[in-house]
PDB file of C-alpha atoms in Angstrom:
ATOM      1  CA  UNK A  24      16.423   7.274 -58.866  1.00 36.00           C
ATOM      2  CA  UNK A  25      17.075  11.010 -58.576  1.00 36.00           C
ATOM      3  CA  UNK A  26      17.121  12.606 -55.168  1.00 40.00           C
ATOM      4  CA  UNK A  27      15.612  16.045 -54.627  1.00 41.00           C
ATOM      5  CA  UNK A  28      17.302  17.137 -51.437  1.00 42.00           C
ATOM      6  CA  UNK A  29      18.895  20.298 -52.776  1.00 36.00           C
ATOM      7  CA  UNK A  30      16.225  22.437 -51.139  1.00 37.00           C
ATOM      8  CA  UNK A  31      16.819  20.588 -47.870  1.00 43.00           C
ATOM      9  CA  UNK A  32      20.524  21.440 -47.804  1.00 43.00           C
ATOM     10  CA  UNK A  33      19.778  24.423 -45.542  1.00 56.00           C
ATOM     11  CA  UNK A  34      18.920  23.234 -42.072  1.00 68.00           C
ATOM     12  CA  UNK A  35      16.304  25.503 -40.523  1.00 80.00           C
ATOM     13  CA  UNK A  36      16.354  26.776 -36.985  1.00 86.00           C
ATOM     14  CA  UNK A  37      13.433  24.512 -36.168  1.00 92.00           C
ATOM     15  CA  UNK A  38      15.318  21.422 -37.356  1.00 93.00           C
ATOM     16  CA  UNK A  39      18.338  22.381 -35.260  1.00 94.00           C
ATOM     17  CA  UNK A  40      16.122  22.922 -32.219  1.00 94.00           C
ATOM     18  CA  UNK A  41      14.213  19.668 -32.637  1.00 95.00           C
ATOM     19  CA  UNK A  42      17.418  17.681 -33.168  1.00 95.00           C
ATOM     20  CA  UNK A  43      19.027  19.355 -30.144  1.00 95.00           C
ATOM     21  CA  UNK A  44      15.987  18.536 -28.005  1.00 96.00           C
ATOM     22  CA  UNK A  45      16.057  14.960 -29.335  1.00 96.00           C
ATOM     23  CA  UNK A  46      19.761  14.675 -28.454  1.00 96.00           C
ATOM     24  CA  UNK A  47      19.023  15.916 -24.940  1.00 95.00           C
ATOM     25  CA  UNK A  48      16.158  13.424 -24.677  1.00 96.00           C
ATOM     26  CA  UNK A  49      18.521  10.625 -25.673  1.00 95.00           C
ATOM     27  CA  UNK A  50      20.905  11.853 -22.989  1.00 93.00           C
ATOM     28  CA  UNK A  51      18.049  11.865 -20.470  1.00 93.00           C
ATOM     29  CA  UNK A  52      17.200   8.263 -21.372  1.00 93.00           C
ATOM     30  CA  UNK A  53      20.816   7.251 -20.725  1.00 92.00           C
ATOM     31  CA  UNK A  54      20.803   9.281 -17.502  1.00 91.00           C
ATOM     32  CA  UNK A  55      17.617   7.472 -16.499  1.00 88.00           C
ATOM     33  CA  UNK A  56      19.427   4.179 -17.045  1.00 88.00           C
ATOM     34  CA  UNK A  57      22.220   5.437 -14.790  1.00 89.00           C
ATOM     35  CA  UNK A  58      19.588   6.252 -12.150  1.00 89.00           C
ATOM     36  CA  UNK A  59      18.267   2.691 -12.376  1.00 85.00           C
ATOM     37  CA  UNK A  60      21.579   0.826 -12.403  1.00 82.00           C
ATOM     38  CA  UNK A  61      22.881   2.891  -9.466  1.00 86.00           C
ATOM     39  CA  UNK A  62      19.567   2.343  -7.631  1.00 84.00           C
ATOM     40  CA  UNK A  63      19.134   6.099  -7.239  1.00 87.00           C
ATOM     41  CA  UNK A  64      15.462   6.169  -8.196  1.00 84.00           C
ATOM     42  CA  UNK A  65      14.480   7.020  -4.622  1.00 86.00           C
ATOM     43  CA  UNK A  66      17.575   9.100  -3.930  1.00 87.00           C
ATOM     44  CA  UNK A  67      15.293  12.049  -3.224  1.00 89.00           C
ATOM     45  CA  UNK A  68      12.841   9.918  -1.290  1.00 84.00           C
ATOM     46  CA  UNK A  69       9.200  10.142  -2.343  1.00 85.00           C
ATOM     47  CA  UNK A  70       9.345  13.934  -2.768  1.00 83.00           C
ATOM     48  CA  UNK A  71       8.788  15.555  -6.152  1.00 85.00           C
ATOM     49  CA  UNK A  72       9.834  18.033  -7.456  1.00 82.00           C
ATOM     50  CA  UNK A  73      11.726  18.691  -4.213  1.00 83.00           C
ATOM     51  CA  UNK A  74      14.460  16.355  -3.032  1.00 87.00           C
ATOM     52  CA  UNK A  75      13.863  15.057   0.487  1.00 83.00           C
ATOM     53  CA  UNK A  76      12.030  18.290   1.251  1.00 83.00           C
ATOM     54  CA  UNK A  77      14.798  20.597   0.001  1.00 86.00           C
ATOM     55  CA  UNK A  78      15.654  22.271  -3.304  1.00 87.00           C
ATOM     56  CA  UNK A  79      19.256  21.009  -3.300  1.00 89.00           C
ATOM     57  CA  UNK A  80      20.286  17.619  -1.914  1.00 88.00           C
ATOM     58  CA  UNK A  81      23.091  17.264   0.679  1.00 84.00           C
ATOM     59  CA  UNK A  82      26.571  17.296  -0.851  1.00 84.00           C
ATOM     60  CA  UNK A  83      27.445  13.893   0.608  1.00 84.00           C
ATOM     61  CA  UNK A  84      24.352  12.098  -0.759  1.00 89.00           C
ATOM     62  CA  UNK A  85      25.460  10.722  -4.145  1.00 92.00           C
ATOM     63  CA  UNK A  86      22.230   8.885  -4.978  1.00 91.00           C
ATOM     64  CA  UNK A  87      20.211  12.022  -4.249  1.00 91.00           C
ATOM     65  CA  UNK A  88      22.431  14.064  -6.551  1.00 93.00           C
ATOM     66  CA  UNK A  89      22.075  11.522  -9.357  1.00 92.00           C
ATOM     67  CA  UNK A  90      18.277  11.650  -9.110  1.00 91.00           C
ATOM     68  CA  UNK A  91      18.278  15.449  -8.712  1.00 92.00           C
ATOM     69  CA  UNK A  92      20.479  15.941 -11.789  1.00 92.00           C
ATOM     70  CA  UNK A  93      18.171  13.637 -13.726  1.00 91.00           C
ATOM     71  CA  UNK A  94      15.254  15.913 -12.879  1.00 91.00           C
ATOM     72  CA  UNK A  95      17.311  19.010 -13.761  1.00 91.00           C
ATOM     73  CA  UNK A  96      18.134  17.423 -17.125  1.00 90.00           C
ATOM     74  CA  UNK A  97      14.396  16.924 -17.736  1.00 92.00           C
ATOM     75  CA  UNK A  98      13.761  20.590 -16.930  1.00 92.00           C
ATOM     76  CA  UNK A  99      16.384  21.599 -19.517  1.00 94.00           C
ATOM     77  CA  UNK A 100      14.586  19.477 -22.115  1.00 95.00           C
ATOM     78  CA  UNK A 101      11.342  21.235 -21.211  1.00 94.00           C
ATOM     79  CA  UNK A 102      12.938  24.607 -21.980  1.00 95.00           C
ATOM     80  CA  UNK A 103      14.287  23.388 -25.315  1.00 96.00           C
ATOM     81  CA  UNK A 104      10.928  21.779 -26.048  1.00 94.00           C
ATOM     82  CA  UNK A 105       9.083  25.070 -25.562  1.00 95.00           C
ATOM     83  CA  UNK A 106      11.521  26.787 -27.935  1.00 95.00           C
ATOM     84  CA  UNK A 107      10.998  23.992 -30.463  1.00 95.00           C
ATOM     85  CA  UNK A 108       7.218  24.329 -30.190  1.00 95.00           C
ATOM     86  CA  UNK A 109       7.449  28.100 -30.680  1.00 95.00           C
ATOM     87  CA  UNK A 110       9.627  27.613 -33.766  1.00 94.00           C
ATOM     88  CA  UNK A 111       7.191  25.064 -35.187  1.00 94.00           C
ATOM     89  CA  UNK A 112       4.283  27.454 -34.681  1.00 94.00           C
ATOM     90  CA  UNK A 113       6.155  30.314 -36.311  1.00 92.00           C
ATOM     91  CA  UNK A 114       7.448  28.368 -39.322  1.00 91.00           C
ATOM     92  CA  UNK A 115       4.841  25.685 -40.037  1.00 91.00           C
ATOM     93  CA  UNK A 116       1.385  26.807 -38.922  1.00 88.00           C
ATOM     94  CA  UNK A 117       0.652  28.032 -42.460  1.00 86.00           C
ATOM     95  CA  UNK A 118       2.320  25.214 -44.395  1.00 84.00           C
ATOM     96  CA  UNK A 119       3.445  21.656 -43.637  1.00 84.00           C
ATOM     97  CA  UNK A 120       1.143  21.507 -40.635  1.00 89.00           C
ATOM     98  CA  UNK A 121       2.215  17.914 -39.988  1.00 92.00           C
ATOM     99  CA  UNK A 122       5.432  19.306 -38.523  1.00 94.00           C
ATOM    100  CA  UNK A 123       3.482  21.490 -36.121  1.00 95.00           C
ATOM    101  CA  UNK A 124       1.123  18.652 -35.220  1.00 95.00           C
ATOM    102  CA  UNK A 125       3.882  16.180 -34.356  1.00 96.00           C
ATOM    103  CA  UNK A 126       5.696  18.887 -32.365  1.00 96.00           C
ATOM    104  CA  UNK A 127       2.510  19.440 -30.348  1.00 96.00           C
ATOM    105  CA  UNK A 128       2.388  15.678 -29.767  1.00 97.00           C
ATOM    106  CA  UNK A 129       5.989  15.855 -28.523  1.00 96.00           C
ATOM    107  CA  UNK A 130       5.035  18.624 -26.081  1.00 96.00           C
ATOM    108  CA  UNK A 131       2.127  16.554 -24.749  1.00 97.00           C
ATOM    109  CA  UNK A 132       4.389  13.509 -24.393  1.00 96.00           C
ATOM    110  CA  UNK A 133       6.881  15.591 -22.404  1.00 95.00           C
ATOM    111  CA  UNK A 134       4.209  16.574 -19.870  1.00 94.00           C
ATOM    112  CA  UNK A 135       2.973  12.971 -19.688  1.00 95.00           C
ATOM    113  CA  UNK A 136       6.564  11.852 -19.174  1.00 92.00           C
ATOM    114  CA  UNK A 137       7.041  14.357 -16.358  1.00 91.00           C
ATOM    115  CA  UNK A 138       3.809  13.256 -14.683  1.00 92.00           C
ATOM    116  CA  UNK A 139       4.855   9.602 -14.913  1.00 90.00           C
ATOM    117  CA  UNK A 140       8.212  10.496 -13.386  1.00 87.00           C
ATOM    118  CA  UNK A 141       6.409  11.982 -10.407  1.00 88.00           C
ATOM    119  CA  UNK A 142       4.100   8.958 -10.133  1.00 90.00           C
ATOM    120  CA  UNK A 143       7.069   6.585 -10.240  1.00 86.00           C
ATOM    121  CA  UNK A 144       8.604   8.443  -7.294  1.00 84.00           C
ATOM    122  CA  UNK A 145       5.362   8.698  -5.300  1.00 85.00           C
ATOM    123  CA  UNK A 146       4.638   4.973  -5.744  1.00 86.00           C
ATOM    124  CA  UNK A 147       8.250   3.968  -4.987  1.00 79.00           C
ATOM    125  CA  UNK A 148       9.290   2.607  -8.408  1.00 77.00           C
ATOM    126  CA  UNK A 149       6.566   0.115  -9.395  1.00 83.00           C
ATOM    127  CA  UNK A 150       7.872  -1.931 -12.396  1.00 81.00           C
ATOM    128  CA  UNK A 151       4.815  -1.203 -14.566  1.00 83.00           C
ATOM    129  CA  UNK A 152       5.127   2.565 -14.251  1.00 85.00           C
ATOM    130  CA  UNK A 153       8.914   2.447 -14.628  1.00 85.00           C
ATOM    131  CA  UNK A 154       8.429   0.602 -17.929  1.00 86.00           C
ATOM    132  CA  UNK A 155       5.713   3.038 -19.010  1.00 90.00           C
ATOM    133  CA  UNK A 156       7.966   5.967 -18.070  1.00 89.00           C
ATOM    134  CA  UNK A 157      10.707   4.666 -20.383  1.00 91.00           C
ATOM    135  CA  UNK A 158       8.213   3.892 -23.143  1.00 93.00           C
ATOM    136  CA  UNK A 159       6.867   7.462 -23.172  1.00 94.00           C
ATOM    137  CA  UNK A 160      10.442   8.792 -23.223  1.00 94.00           C
ATOM    138  CA  UNK A 161      11.061   6.740 -26.368  1.00 96.00           C
ATOM    139  CA  UNK A 162       7.872   8.082 -27.959  1.00 97.00           C
ATOM    140  CA  UNK A 163       9.011  11.612 -27.118  1.00 96.00           C
ATOM    141  CA  UNK A 164      12.348  10.934 -28.820  1.00 97.00           C
ATOM    142  CA  UNK A 165      10.510   9.552 -31.855  1.00 97.00           C
ATOM    143  CA  UNK A 166       8.206  12.575 -32.086  1.00 97.00           C
ATOM    144  CA  UNK A 167      11.117  15.030 -31.996  1.00 96.00           C
ATOM    145  CA  UNK A 168      13.083  13.112 -34.614  1.00 96.00           C
ATOM    146  CA  UNK A 169       9.945  12.688 -36.704  1.00 95.00           C
ATOM    147  CA  UNK A 170       9.288  16.431 -36.667  1.00 95.00           C
ATOM    148  CA  UNK A 171      12.869  17.108 -37.765  1.00 94.00           C
ATOM    149  CA  UNK A 172      12.654  14.540 -40.571  1.00 93.00           C
ATOM    150  CA  UNK A 173       9.324  15.910 -41.834  1.00 92.00           C
ATOM    151  CA  UNK A 174      10.712  19.443 -41.865  1.00 91.00           C
ATOM    152  CA  UNK A 175      14.045  18.626 -43.507  1.00 90.00           C
ATOM    153  CA  UNK A 176      13.643  15.646 -45.848  1.00 85.00           C
ATOM    154  CA  UNK A 177      12.609  16.112 -49.450  1.00 80.00           C
ATOM    155  CA  UNK A 178      11.251  12.929 -51.095  1.00 77.00           C
ATOM    156  CA  UNK A 179      13.186  11.480 -54.006  1.00 66.00           C
ATOM    157  CA  UNK A 180      11.779  10.861 -57.459  1.00 60.00           C
ATOM    158  CA  UNK A 181      11.550   7.082 -57.411  1.00 55.00           C
ATOM    159  CA  UNK A 182      10.511   4.973 -60.389  1.00 53.00           C
ATOM    160  CA  UNK A 183       8.344   2.730 -58.253  1.00 60.00           C
ATOM    161  CA  UNK A 184       7.257   2.154 -54.683  1.00 61.00           C
ATOM    162  CA  UNK A 185       9.220  -0.192 -52.448  1.00 71.00           C
ATOM    163  CA  UNK A 186       8.804  -1.832 -49.064  1.00 84.00           C
ATOM    164  CA  UNK A 187      11.405   0.241 -47.212  1.00 88.00           C
ATOM    165  CA  UNK A 188       8.858   2.326 -45.285  1.00 89.00           C
ATOM    166  CA  UNK A 189       6.915  -0.741 -44.135  1.00 92.00           C
ATOM    167  CA  UNK A 190      10.054  -2.673 -43.182  1.00 94.00           C
ATOM    168  CA  UNK A 191      11.445   0.310 -41.294  1.00 95.00           C
ATOM    169  CA  UNK A 192       8.146   0.737 -39.421  1.00 95.00           C
ATOM    170  CA  UNK A 193       8.082  -2.974 -38.529  1.00 96.00           C
ATOM    171  CA  UNK A 194      11.655  -2.781 -37.247  1.00 97.00           C
ATOM    172  CA  UNK A 195      10.881   0.373 -35.274  1.00 97.00           C
ATOM    173  CA  UNK A 196       7.936  -1.425 -33.651  1.00 96.00           C
ATOM    174  CA  UNK A 197      10.183  -4.370 -32.818  1.00 96.00           C
ATOM    175  CA  UNK A 198      12.810  -2.030 -31.376  1.00 97.00           C
ATOM    176  CA  UNK A 199      10.094  -0.561 -29.143  1.00 96.00           C
ATOM    177  CA  UNK A 200       9.165  -4.057 -27.971  1.00 95.00           C
ATOM    178  CA  UNK A 201      12.830  -4.816 -27.268  1.00 95.00           C
ATOM    179  CA  UNK A 202      13.101  -1.648 -25.176  1.00 95.00           C
ATOM    180  CA  UNK A 203       9.925  -2.353 -23.197  1.00 93.00           C
ATOM    181  CA  UNK A 204      10.837  -5.992 -22.522  1.00 93.00           C
ATOM    182  CA  UNK A 205      14.276  -4.831 -21.425  1.00 92.00           C
ATOM    183  CA  UNK A 206      12.685  -2.365 -19.017  1.00 88.00           C
ATOM    184  CA  UNK A 207      10.441  -5.160 -17.748  1.00 88.00           C
ATOM    185  CA  UNK A 208      13.500  -7.348 -17.150  1.00 90.00           C
ATOM    186  CA  UNK A 209      15.082  -4.625 -15.059  1.00 85.00           C
ATOM    187  CA  UNK A 210      11.883  -3.603 -13.261  1.00 80.00           C
ATOM    188  CA  UNK A 211      10.858  -7.155 -12.365  1.00 84.00           C
ATOM    189  CA  UNK A 212      14.288  -8.042 -10.974  1.00 85.00           C
ATOM    190  CA  UNK A 213      15.016 -10.533 -13.765  1.00 88.00           C
ATOM    191  CA  UNK A 214      18.351  -9.002 -14.778  1.00 87.00           C
ATOM    192  CA  UNK A 215      20.444 -11.894 -13.492  1.00 88.00           C
ATOM    193  CA  UNK A 216      17.755 -14.583 -13.647  1.00 91.00           C
ATOM    194  CA  UNK A 217      19.913 -15.946 -16.480  1.00 91.00           C
ATOM    195  CA  UNK A 218      23.619 -15.659 -15.735  1.00 90.00           C
ATOM    196  CA  UNK A 219      24.668 -17.262 -19.027  1.00 91.00           C
ATOM    197  CA  UNK A 220      24.465 -15.848 -22.554  1.00 92.00           C
ATOM    198  CA  UNK A 221      22.930 -16.211 -25.138  1.00 90.00           C
ATOM    199  CA  UNK A 222      20.803 -18.980 -23.589  1.00 90.00           C
ATOM    200  CA  UNK A 223      19.753 -19.203 -19.979  1.00 90.00           C
ATOM    201  CA  UNK A 224      21.528 -21.355 -17.374  1.00 87.00           C
ATOM    202  CA  UNK A 225      19.554 -24.466 -18.309  1.00 84.00           C
ATOM    203  CA  UNK A 226      20.510 -24.118 -21.965  1.00 85.00           C
ATOM    204  CA  UNK A 227      16.869 -23.994 -23.081  1.00 84.00           C
ATOM    205  CA  UNK A 228      15.124 -21.280 -25.110  1.00 86.00           C
ATOM    206  CA  UNK A 229      12.256 -20.857 -22.644  1.00 86.00           C
ATOM    207  CA  UNK A 230      13.513 -22.016 -19.223  1.00 89.00           C
ATOM    208  CA  UNK A 231      10.183 -22.570 -17.471  1.00 89.00           C
ATOM    209  CA  UNK A 232      11.914 -24.825 -14.943  1.00 88.00           C
ATOM    210  CA  UNK A 233      13.994 -21.830 -13.759  1.00 89.00           C
ATOM    211  CA  UNK A 234      10.944 -19.757 -12.915  1.00 88.00           C
ATOM    212  CA  UNK A 235       9.067 -16.755 -14.238  1.00 90.00           C
ATOM    213  CA  UNK A 236      11.968 -14.307 -14.041  1.00 92.00           C
ATOM    214  CA  UNK A 237      14.165 -16.470 -16.255  1.00 93.00           C
ATOM    215  CA  UNK A 238      11.359 -16.685 -18.820  1.00 92.00           C
ATOM    216  CA  UNK A 239      10.987 -12.890 -18.807  1.00 92.00           C
ATOM    217  CA  UNK A 240      14.731 -12.556 -19.361  1.00 93.00           C
ATOM    218  CA  UNK A 241      14.688 -14.963 -22.308  1.00 94.00           C
ATOM    219  CA  UNK A 242      11.638 -13.317 -23.907  1.00 94.00           C
ATOM    220  CA  UNK A 243      13.684 -10.117 -24.057  1.00 95.00           C
ATOM    221  CA  UNK A 244      16.592 -11.957 -25.674  1.00 95.00           C
ATOM    222  CA  UNK A 245      14.299 -13.666 -28.170  1.00 96.00           C
ATOM    223  CA  UNK A 246      12.789 -10.319 -29.155  1.00 96.00           C
ATOM    224  CA  UNK A 247      16.327  -9.045 -29.811  1.00 96.00           C
ATOM    225  CA  UNK A 248      17.076 -12.122 -31.943  1.00 96.00           C
ATOM    226  CA  UNK A 249      13.877 -11.674 -33.969  1.00 96.00           C
ATOM    227  CA  UNK A 250      14.667  -8.018 -34.552  1.00 97.00           C
ATOM    228  CA  UNK A 251      18.166  -8.924 -35.715  1.00 97.00           C
ATOM    229  CA  UNK A 252      16.668 -10.961 -38.554  1.00 97.00           C
ATOM    230  CA  UNK A 253      14.181  -8.292 -39.671  1.00 96.00           C
ATOM    231  CA  UNK A 254      16.857  -5.592 -39.415  1.00 97.00           C
ATOM    232  CA  UNK A 255      19.137  -7.500 -41.788  1.00 96.00           C
ATOM    233  CA  UNK A 256      16.221  -7.900 -44.216  1.00 96.00           C
ATOM    234  CA  UNK A 257      15.674  -4.126 -44.048  1.00 96.00           C
ATOM    235  CA  UNK A 258      19.351  -3.435 -44.775  1.00 96.00           C
ATOM    236  CA  UNK A 259      19.292  -5.841 -47.730  1.00 95.00           C
ATOM    237  CA  UNK A 260      16.201  -4.163 -49.175  1.00 92.00           C
ATOM    238  CA  UNK A 261      17.649  -0.673 -48.720  1.00 92.00           C
ATOM    239  CA  UNK A 262      20.831  -1.570 -50.588  1.00 91.00           C
ATOM    240  CA  UNK A 263      18.810  -3.365 -53.233  1.00 89.00           C
ATOM    241  CA  UNK A 264      16.240  -0.690 -53.990  1.00 84.00           C
ATOM    242  CA  UNK A 265      17.577   2.677 -52.820  1.00 82.00           C
ATOM    243  CA  UNK A 266      20.451   4.767 -54.123  1.00 78.00           C
ATOM    244  CA  UNK A 267      20.327   7.653 -51.637  1.00 83.00           C
ATOM    245  CA  UNK A 268      23.555   7.593 -49.560  1.00 89.00           C
ATOM    246  CA  UNK A 269      21.801   9.040 -46.486  1.00 90.00           C
ATOM    247  CA  UNK A 270      19.164   6.311 -46.353  1.00 90.00           C
ATOM    248  CA  UNK A 271      21.858   3.651 -46.792  1.00 93.00           C
ATOM    249  CA  UNK A 272      23.951   5.167 -43.994  1.00 95.00           C
ATOM    250  CA  UNK A 273      20.973   5.324 -41.625  1.00 95.00           C
ATOM    251  CA  UNK A 274      20.095   1.667 -42.277  1.00 96.00           C
ATOM    252  CA  UNK A 275      23.705   0.547 -41.923  1.00 97.00           C
ATOM    253  CA  UNK A 276      24.106   2.635 -38.774  1.00 97.00           C
ATOM    254  CA  UNK A 277      21.024   1.030 -37.228  1.00 97.00           C
ATOM    255  CA  UNK A 278      22.398  -2.464 -37.914  1.00 97.00           C
ATOM    256  CA  UNK A 279      25.857  -1.595 -36.583  1.00 97.00           C
ATOM    257  CA  UNK A 280      24.549   0.008 -33.375  1.00 97.00           C
ATOM    258  CA  UNK A 281      22.165  -2.924 -32.896  1.00 97.00           C
ATOM    259  CA  UNK A 282      25.118  -5.328 -33.006  1.00 97.00           C
ATOM    260  CA  UNK A 283      27.063  -3.218 -30.503  1.00 97.00           C
ATOM    261  CA  UNK A 284      23.942  -3.114 -28.324  1.00 96.00           C
ATOM    262  CA  UNK A 285      23.797  -6.922 -28.319  1.00 96.00           C
ATOM    263  CA  UNK A 286      27.453  -7.063 -27.261  1.00 96.00           C
ATOM    264  CA  UNK A 287      26.767  -4.547 -24.478  1.00 95.00           C
ATOM    265  CA  UNK A 288      23.801  -6.646 -23.326  1.00 93.00           C
ATOM    266  CA  UNK A 289      25.949  -9.766 -23.226  1.00 93.00           C
ATOM    267  CA  UNK A 290      28.654  -7.958 -21.247  1.00 94.00           C
ATOM    268  CA  UNK A 291      25.981  -6.640 -18.879  1.00 91.00           C
ATOM    269  CA  UNK A 292      25.000 -10.222 -18.067  1.00 90.00           C
ATOM    270  CA  UNK A 293      28.514 -11.692 -18.014  1.00 90.00           C
ATOM    271  CA  UNK A 294      29.777  -8.875 -15.772  1.00 91.00           C
ATOM    272  CA  UNK A 295      26.995  -9.640 -13.257  1.00 87.00           C
ATOM    273  CA  UNK A 296      25.053  -6.491 -14.169  1.00 82.00           C
ATOM    274  CA  UNK A 297      27.981  -4.101 -14.521  1.00 85.00           C
ATOM    275  CA  UNK A 298      26.519  -0.615 -14.206  1.00 82.00           C
ATOM    276  CA  UNK A 299      28.350   0.918 -17.150  1.00 87.00           C
ATOM    277  CA  UNK A 300      27.161  -1.815 -19.527  1.00 90.00           C
ATOM    278  CA  UNK A 301      23.563  -1.399 -18.397  1.00 88.00           C
ATOM    279  CA  UNK A 302      23.537   2.328 -19.179  1.00 89.00           C
ATOM    280  CA  UNK A 303      25.323   1.820 -22.515  1.00 93.00           C
ATOM    281  CA  UNK A 304      22.880  -0.945 -23.429  1.00 93.00           C
ATOM    282  CA  UNK A 305      19.852   1.321 -22.947  1.00 93.00           C
ATOM    283  CA  UNK A 306      21.464   4.242 -24.769  1.00 94.00           C
ATOM    284  CA  UNK A 307      22.296   2.121 -27.806  1.00 96.00           C
ATOM    285  CA  UNK A 308      18.767   0.679 -27.899  1.00 95.00           C
ATOM    286  CA  UNK A 309      17.362   4.219 -27.924  1.00 96.00           C
ATOM    287  CA  UNK A 310      19.740   5.189 -30.744  1.00 96.00           C
ATOM    288  CA  UNK A 311      18.606   2.235 -32.882  1.00 97.00           C
ATOM    289  CA  UNK A 312      14.969   3.143 -32.205  1.00 97.00           C
ATOM    290  CA  UNK A 313      15.599   6.736 -33.249  1.00 96.00           C
ATOM    291  CA  UNK A 314      17.344   5.806 -36.498  1.00 97.00           C
ATOM    292  CA  UNK A 315      14.553   3.415 -37.449  1.00 97.00           C
ATOM    293  CA  UNK A 316      11.903   6.063 -36.774  1.00 96.00           C
ATOM    294  CA  UNK A 317      13.751   8.490 -39.055  1.00 95.00           C
ATOM    295  CA  UNK A 318      14.107   5.834 -41.744  1.00 94.00           C
ATOM    296  CA  UNK A 319      10.421   4.927 -41.525  1.00 94.00           C
ATOM    297  CA  UNK A 320       9.347   8.551 -41.916  1.00 93.00           C
ATOM    298  CA  UNK A 321      11.724   9.219 -44.805  1.00 90.00           C
ATOM    299  CA  UNK A 322      10.606   6.010 -46.488  1.00 86.00           C
ATOM    300  CA  UNK A 323       6.979   6.927 -45.959  1.00 85.00           C
ATOM    301  CA  UNK A 324       7.488  10.373 -47.482  1.00 85.00           C
ATOM    302  CA  UNK A 325       9.209   8.841 -50.512  1.00 79.00           C
ATOM    303  CA  UNK A 326       6.406   6.305 -50.921  1.00 75.00           C
ATOM    304  CA  UNK A 327       3.780   9.035 -50.703  1.00 75.00           C
ATOM    305  CA  UNK A 328       5.627  11.028 -53.382  1.00 66.00           C
ATOM    306  CA  UNK A 329       5.649   7.994 -55.689  1.00 63.00           C
ATOM    307  CA  UNK A 330       1.891   7.609 -55.264  1.00 60.00           C
ATOM    308  CA  UNK A 331       1.361  11.297 -56.047  1.00 61.00           C
ATOM    309  CA  UNK A 332       3.574  11.140 -59.144  1.00 56.00           C
ATOM    310  CA  UNK A 333       1.786   8.049 -60.427  1.00 59.00           C
ATOM    311  CA  UNK A 334      -1.664   9.684 -60.403  1.00 57.00           C
TER     312      UNK A 334
END
């Protein structure tokens, strides 16, 4: 297998912008987790974009400052996003229009995300909208990383097609499910419905006798366990069929961060919902999601190149 990434060695301004915006989005997701674990979601009351009727919150109101800084962080991402969109229009409207299209999708997702943030505040943190808010943030992260991957990656000359793209897409979908079920656990108040780990207090896989919240908690854990299996299969297939060091590192990185995420989740439970572990847990889940999205897109581009070469 011969890789053709020589032409991709130069990272364009668009790629730098999209990766920077993606990094800020990842930071915003972690910041959002901090808002949740510190119960600062209504630190600014039900006002938006103002904070309790003022532009700046009182200096002695910590929860208001946490929520206000979260909104300021989102505004910064909006500025970077506009620059990224302008760069995509300038560089890719004539060629590789997929990059421009996915960047436009990212811009739309940002505005949807902002609107959901306002709705979450107005409705005083309903669990469904909180979960949806996080889900759209993850899609925004995926779109930004996808645009960067499409602009930078050059498919390799493979002898035959493999299942890497499909496996990566399946794992990315499972990572999304893990993230949404985790948000549902937090939003529904099921965080400490199971105070033991890895099983619930009753020692059963689905503790119906402990109530609905315990079942929700265990569904999240079971989704993590299922993803662990498929992620190991993906890593095995990557090392079996691919020679590109970058693809191997991305797959290995996803597995490693996933393991650390599981440890952080366990410590979150065993520390009786320690705030730092909750924020770390969400951040690591987002990182795994992002790596799998990149791997799926790179794998898909390689597979498409194989199909073109075989015609």
